[in-house]
Amino acid sequence: MIATYFDEQYREDLLGKYQNDFISISERVISERTPKEGDLIDRLTRMDFHNFLPEDVLTKVDRASMANSLEVRAPFLDKKIIEFAFSELPSKYKATHNNKKIILKELAKDVLPKDFNLNRKQGFSAPLNMWLHDSEFRDYFYEILLDDSCIFDKGAVEKLFVGHQKGFNNSE
């Protein structure tokens, strides 16, 4: 599956006549939240730490744990660990193009059983790709995103749907 990402031009196309209302705001937020210094892994790590972690992961964990009267801790968010990860640990020990959490896996090898699968954890996300192909949700997406009241440009949305049918993963 080929992933499609929205560059600045496509975001402008998608917002069509509303681009002046939203582009400057969204581009400013992206610019403000994107680290400018460091290598790619360092910038991505910092961006996740300041955005994805507090606005997504920790929020979901907090809601789910409170709903079940649980007190949850995030031990890897210890101040000393964070300082080490951002100021002392080189990116080559964090991730490469085909390996993630390198230093954690190396440390875990000393304490976990030899047959423990260090790559078994996988995230969960809604199967939007499948829903856009063959389910009742597909018609719902079309109905909402192609409605006259939708702020997105119909041509740009239709282009996304066509690309999706051709095998591009536009679901996110």
C-alpha atoms as a printed R data frame, in Angstrom:
    type eleno elety resid chain resno       x       y      z
1   ATOM     1    CA   MET     A     1   0.000   0.000  0.000
2   ATOM     2    CA   ILE     A     2   1.332   3.431 -0.905
3   ATOM     3    CA   ALA     A     3   0.796   6.101  1.752
4   ATOM     4    CA   THR     A     4  -0.243   9.608  0.723
5   ATOM     5    CA   TYR     A     5   0.589  12.639  2.811
6   ATOM     6    CA   PHE     A     6  -0.798  16.136  2.524
7   ATOM     7    CA   ASP     A     7   1.856  18.628  1.569
8   ATOM     8    CA   GLU     A     8   1.187  22.354  1.734
9   ATOM     9    CA   GLN     A     9  -0.126  22.511 -1.846
10  ATOM    10    CA   TYR     A    10  -2.552  19.640 -1.333
11  ATOM    11    CA   ARG     A    11  -3.822  21.183  1.905
12  ATOM    12    CA   GLU     A    12  -4.513  24.379 -0.040
13  ATOM    13    CA   ASP     A    13  -6.328  22.386 -2.738
14  ATOM    14    CA   LEU     A    14  -8.382  20.498 -0.162
15  ATOM    15    CA   LEU     A    15  -9.532  23.680  1.571
16  ATOM    16    CA   GLY     A    16 -10.373  25.363 -1.740
17  ATOM    17    CA   LYS     A    17 -12.270  28.601 -1.195
18  ATOM    18    CA   TYR     A    18 -11.767  28.322  2.576
19  ATOM    19    CA   GLN     A    19  -7.986  28.197  2.373
20  ATOM    20    CA   ASN     A    20  -7.518  31.818  3.429
21  ATOM    21    CA   ASP     A    21  -9.502  31.089  6.603
22  ATOM    22    CA   PHE     A    22  -7.508  28.028  7.608
23  ATOM    23    CA   ILE     A    23  -4.154  27.792  5.830
24  ATOM    24    CA   SER     A    24  -2.382  30.564  7.698
25  ATOM    25    CA   ILE     A    25  -3.549  29.198 11.057
26  ATOM    26    CA   SER     A    26  -2.704  25.566 10.310
27  ATOM    27    CA   GLU     A    27   0.640  26.347  8.684
28  ATOM    28    CA   ARG     A    28   1.580  28.533 11.663
29  ATOM    29    CA   VAL     A    29   0.728  25.722 14.103
30  ATOM    30    CA   ILE     A    30   2.724  23.198 12.043
31  ATOM    31    CA   SER     A    31   5.660  25.587 11.861
32  ATOM    32    CA   GLU     A    32   5.571  26.334 15.596
33  ATOM    33    CA   ARG     A    33   5.342  22.656 16.558
34  ATOM    34    CA   THR     A    34   8.026  21.337 14.206
35  ATOM    35    CA   PRO     A    35  11.497  21.274 15.735
36  ATOM    36    CA   LYS     A    36  14.096  22.973 13.531
37  ATOM    37    CA   GLU     A    37  17.329  21.582 14.982
38  ATOM    38    CA   GLY     A    38  18.806  18.107 15.209
39  ATOM    39    CA   ASP     A    39  18.690  15.124 12.894
40  ATOM    40    CA   LEU     A    40  15.421  13.611 11.670
41  ATOM    41    CA   ILE     A    41  15.097  11.114 14.542
42  ATOM    42    CA   ASP     A    42  15.744  13.832 17.123
43  ATOM    43    CA   ARG     A    43  13.171  16.174 15.545
44  ATOM    44    CA   LEU     A    44  10.581  13.382 15.325
45  ATOM    45    CA   THR     A    45  11.226  12.341 18.925
46  ATOM    46    CA   ARG     A    46  10.782  15.898 20.166
47  ATOM    47    CA   MET     A    47   7.672  16.412 18.064
48  ATOM    48    CA   ASP     A    48   6.106  13.216 19.437
49  ATOM    49    CA   PHE     A    49   7.083  14.153 22.988
50  ATOM    50    CA   HIS     A    50   5.529  17.623 22.783
51  ATOM    51    CA   ASN     A    51   2.478  16.802 20.649
52  ATOM    52    CA   PHE     A    52   1.473  13.158 20.132
53  ATOM    53    CA   LEU     A    53   2.265  12.000 23.662
54  ATOM    54    CA   PRO     A    54   0.269  14.616 25.637
55  ATOM    55    CA   GLU     A    55  -2.504  15.149 23.093
56  ATOM    56    CA   ASP     A    56  -3.124  11.514 22.199
57  ATOM    57    CA   VAL     A    57  -1.404   8.692 24.079
58  ATOM    58    CA   LEU     A    58  -1.425  10.081 27.617
59  ATOM    59    CA   THR     A    59  -4.936  11.470 27.210
60  ATOM    60    CA   LYS     A    60  -6.305   8.068 26.159
61  ATOM    61    CA   VAL     A    61  -4.455   6.229 28.934
62  ATOM    62    CA   ASP     A    62  -5.693   8.759 31.489
63  ATOM    63    CA   ARG     A    63  -9.336   8.477 30.379
64  ATOM    64    CA   ALA     A    64  -9.296   4.683 30.207
65  ATOM    65    CA   SER     A    65  -7.569   4.283 33.564
66  ATOM    66    CA   MET     A    66  -9.796   6.803 35.370
67  ATOM    67    CA   ALA     A    67 -12.903   5.150 33.923
68  ATOM    68    CA   ASN     A    68 -11.755   1.942 35.603
69  ATOM    69    CA   SER     A    69 -10.524   3.512 38.866
70  ATOM    70    CA   LEU     A    70  -6.899   2.716 38.089
71  ATOM    71    CA   GLU     A    71  -3.833   4.778 38.872
72  ATOM    72    CA   VAL     A    72  -1.428   4.474 35.941
73  ATOM    73    CA   ARG     A    73   2.211   5.534 35.742
74  ATOM    74    CA   ALA     A    74   4.474   6.131 32.757
75  ATOM    75    CA   PRO     A    75   7.911   5.117 34.088
76  ATOM    76    CA   PHE     A    76   9.759   6.072 30.902
77  ATOM    77    CA   LEU     A    77   8.629   9.661 31.429
78  ATOM    78    CA   ASP     A    78  10.902   9.992 34.453
79  ATOM    79    CA   LYS     A    79  12.762  13.328 34.277
80  ATOM    80    CA   LYS     A    80  16.211  11.684 34.249
81  ATOM    81    CA   ILE     A    81  15.249   9.293 31.450
82  ATOM    82    CA   ILE     A    82  13.820  12.128 29.347
83  ATOM    83    CA   GLU     A    83  16.930  14.261 29.868
84  ATOM    84    CA   PHE     A    84  19.146  11.313 28.911
85  ATOM    85    CA   ALA     A    85  17.083  10.553 25.811
86  ATOM    86    CA   PHE     A    86  17.138  14.142 24.570
87  ATOM    87    CA   SER     A    87  20.620  15.249 25.506
88  ATOM    88    CA   GLU     A    88  22.890  12.207 25.680
89  ATOM    89    CA   LEU     A    89  21.494   9.297 23.661
90  ATOM    90    CA   PRO     A    90  22.511   9.397 19.982
91  ATOM    91    CA   SER     A    91  19.735   8.831 17.455
92  ATOM    92    CA   LYS     A    92  21.380   5.655 16.159
93  ATOM    93    CA   TYR     A    93  20.377   3.998 19.458
94  ATOM    94    CA   LYS     A    94  16.771   5.191 19.179
95  ATOM    95    CA   ALA     A    95  15.648   4.085 15.727
96  ATOM    96    CA   THR     A    96  16.693   3.321 12.176
97  ATOM    97    CA   HIS     A    97  14.590   2.878  9.050
98  ATOM    98    CA   ASN     A    98  13.832  -0.748  9.987
99  ATOM    99    CA   ASN     A    99  14.354  -0.928 13.754
100 ATOM   100    CA   LYS     A   100  12.645   0.972 16.571
101 ATOM   101    CA   LYS     A   101  13.367   1.265 20.297
102 ATOM   102    CA   ILE     A   102  16.898  -0.026 19.769
103 ATOM   103    CA   ILE     A   103  18.339   0.721 23.213
104 ATOM   104    CA   LEU     A   104  15.252  -0.601 25.010
105 ATOM   105    CA   LYS     A   105  15.439  -3.885 23.114
106 ATOM   106    CA   GLU     A   106  19.136  -4.245 23.877
107 ATOM   107    CA   LEU     A   107  18.558  -3.620 27.582
108 ATOM   108    CA   ALA     A   108  15.549  -5.951 27.630
109 ATOM   109    CA   LYS     A   109  17.603  -8.842 26.250
110 ATOM   110    CA   ASP     A   110  19.427  -9.020 29.584
111 ATOM   111    CA   VAL     A   111  16.264  -9.388 31.687
112 ATOM   112    CA   LEU     A   112  13.640 -11.061 29.481
113 ATOM   113    CA   PRO     A   113  13.523 -14.732 28.455
114 ATOM   114    CA   LYS     A   114  15.547 -15.553 25.328
115 ATOM   115    CA   ASP     A   115  12.417 -16.540 23.373
116 ATOM   116    CA   PHE     A   116  10.572 -13.284 24.211
117 ATOM   117    CA   ASN     A   117   9.363 -11.544 21.049
118 ATOM   118    CA   LEU     A   118  10.625  -7.956 21.324
119 ATOM   119    CA   ASN     A   119   8.637  -6.897 18.251
120 ATOM   120    CA   ARG     A   120   5.224  -8.193 19.310
121 ATOM   121    CA   LYS     A   121   3.637  -4.930 20.482
122 ATOM   122    CA   GLN     A   122   1.575  -3.206 17.826
123 ATOM   123    CA   GLY     A   123  -0.678  -0.217 18.050
124 ATOM   124    CA   PHE     A   124  -4.385  -0.270 17.371
125 ATOM   125    CA   SER     A   125  -6.127   1.989 14.948
126 ATOM   126    CA   ALA     A   126  -9.526   1.946 13.335
127 ATOM   127    CA   PRO     A   127  -9.465   0.051 10.005
128 ATOM   128    CA   LEU     A   128 -10.227   3.169  7.962
129 ATOM   129    CA   ASN     A   129  -8.522   1.775  4.882
130 ATOM   130    CA   MET     A   130 -10.867  -1.221  4.855
131 ATOM   131    CA   TRP     A   131 -13.902   0.903  5.697
132 ATOM   132    CA   LEU     A   132 -13.213   3.164  2.728
133 ATOM   133    CA   HIS     A   133 -13.108   0.140  0.414
134 ATOM   134    CA   ASP     A   134 -15.932  -2.197  1.339
135 ATOM   135    CA   SER     A   135 -18.324  -1.289  4.090
136 ATOM   136    CA   GLU     A   136 -21.360   0.805  4.864
137 ATOM   137    CA   PHE     A   137 -18.963   3.470  6.181
138 ATOM   138    CA   ARG     A   138 -17.707   4.134  2.657
139 ATOM   139    CA   ASP     A   139 -21.065   5.620  1.634
140 ATOM   140    CA   TYR     A   140 -21.136   7.606  4.876
141 ATOM   141    CA   PHE     A   141 -17.703   9.117  4.150
142 ATOM   142    CA   TYR     A   142 -18.791   9.999  0.620
143 ATOM   143    CA   GLU     A   143 -22.058  11.527  1.853
144 ATOM   144    CA   ILE     A   144 -20.364  13.734  4.449
145 ATOM   145    CA   LEU     A   145 -17.243  14.758  2.531
146 ATOM   146    CA   LEU     A   146 -19.046  15.487 -0.747
147 ATOM   147    CA   ASP     A   147 -21.967  17.354  0.809
148 ATOM   148    CA   ASP     A   148 -22.405  20.998 -0.174
149 ATOM   149    CA   SER     A   149 -21.985  22.056  3.466
150 ATOM   150    CA   CYS     A   150 -18.547  20.436  3.747
151 ATOM   151    CA   ILE     A   151 -15.668  22.930  3.827
152 ATOM   152    CA   PHE     A   152 -13.418  20.677  1.732
153 ATOM   153    CA   ASP     A   153 -13.164  21.168 -2.011
154 ATOM   154    CA   LYS     A   154 -15.220  18.437 -3.725
155 ATOM   155    CA   GLY     A   155 -12.673  17.953 -6.517
156 ATOM   156    CA   ALA     A   156  -9.843  17.420 -4.050
157 ATOM   157    CA   VAL     A   157 -11.947  14.995 -1.984
158 ATOM   158    CA   GLU     A   158 -12.988  13.054 -5.092
159 ATOM   159    CA   LYS     A   159  -9.312  12.868 -6.086
160 ATOM   160    CA   LEU     A   160  -8.573  11.296 -2.685
161 ATOM   161    CA   PHE     A   161 -11.335   8.718 -3.114
162 ATOM   162    CA   VAL     A   162 -10.135   7.834 -6.625
163 ATOM   163    CA   GLY     A   163  -6.562   7.494 -5.373
164 ATOM   164    CA   HIS     A   164  -7.747   5.296 -2.544
165 ATOM   165    CA   GLN     A   165  -9.540   2.979 -4.974
166 ATOM   166    CA   LYS     A   166  -6.311   2.751 -7.001
167 ATOM   167    CA   GLY     A   167  -4.393   1.525 -3.950
168 ATOM   168    CA   PHE     A   168  -3.133   4.704 -2.291
169 ATOM   169    CA   ASN     A   169  -3.629   4.649  1.471
170 ATOM   170    CA   ASN     A   170  -5.354   7.985  2.131
171 ATOM   171    CA   SER     A   171  -7.409   6.685  5.033
172 ATOM   172    CA   GLU     A   172  -5.692   8.631  7.805
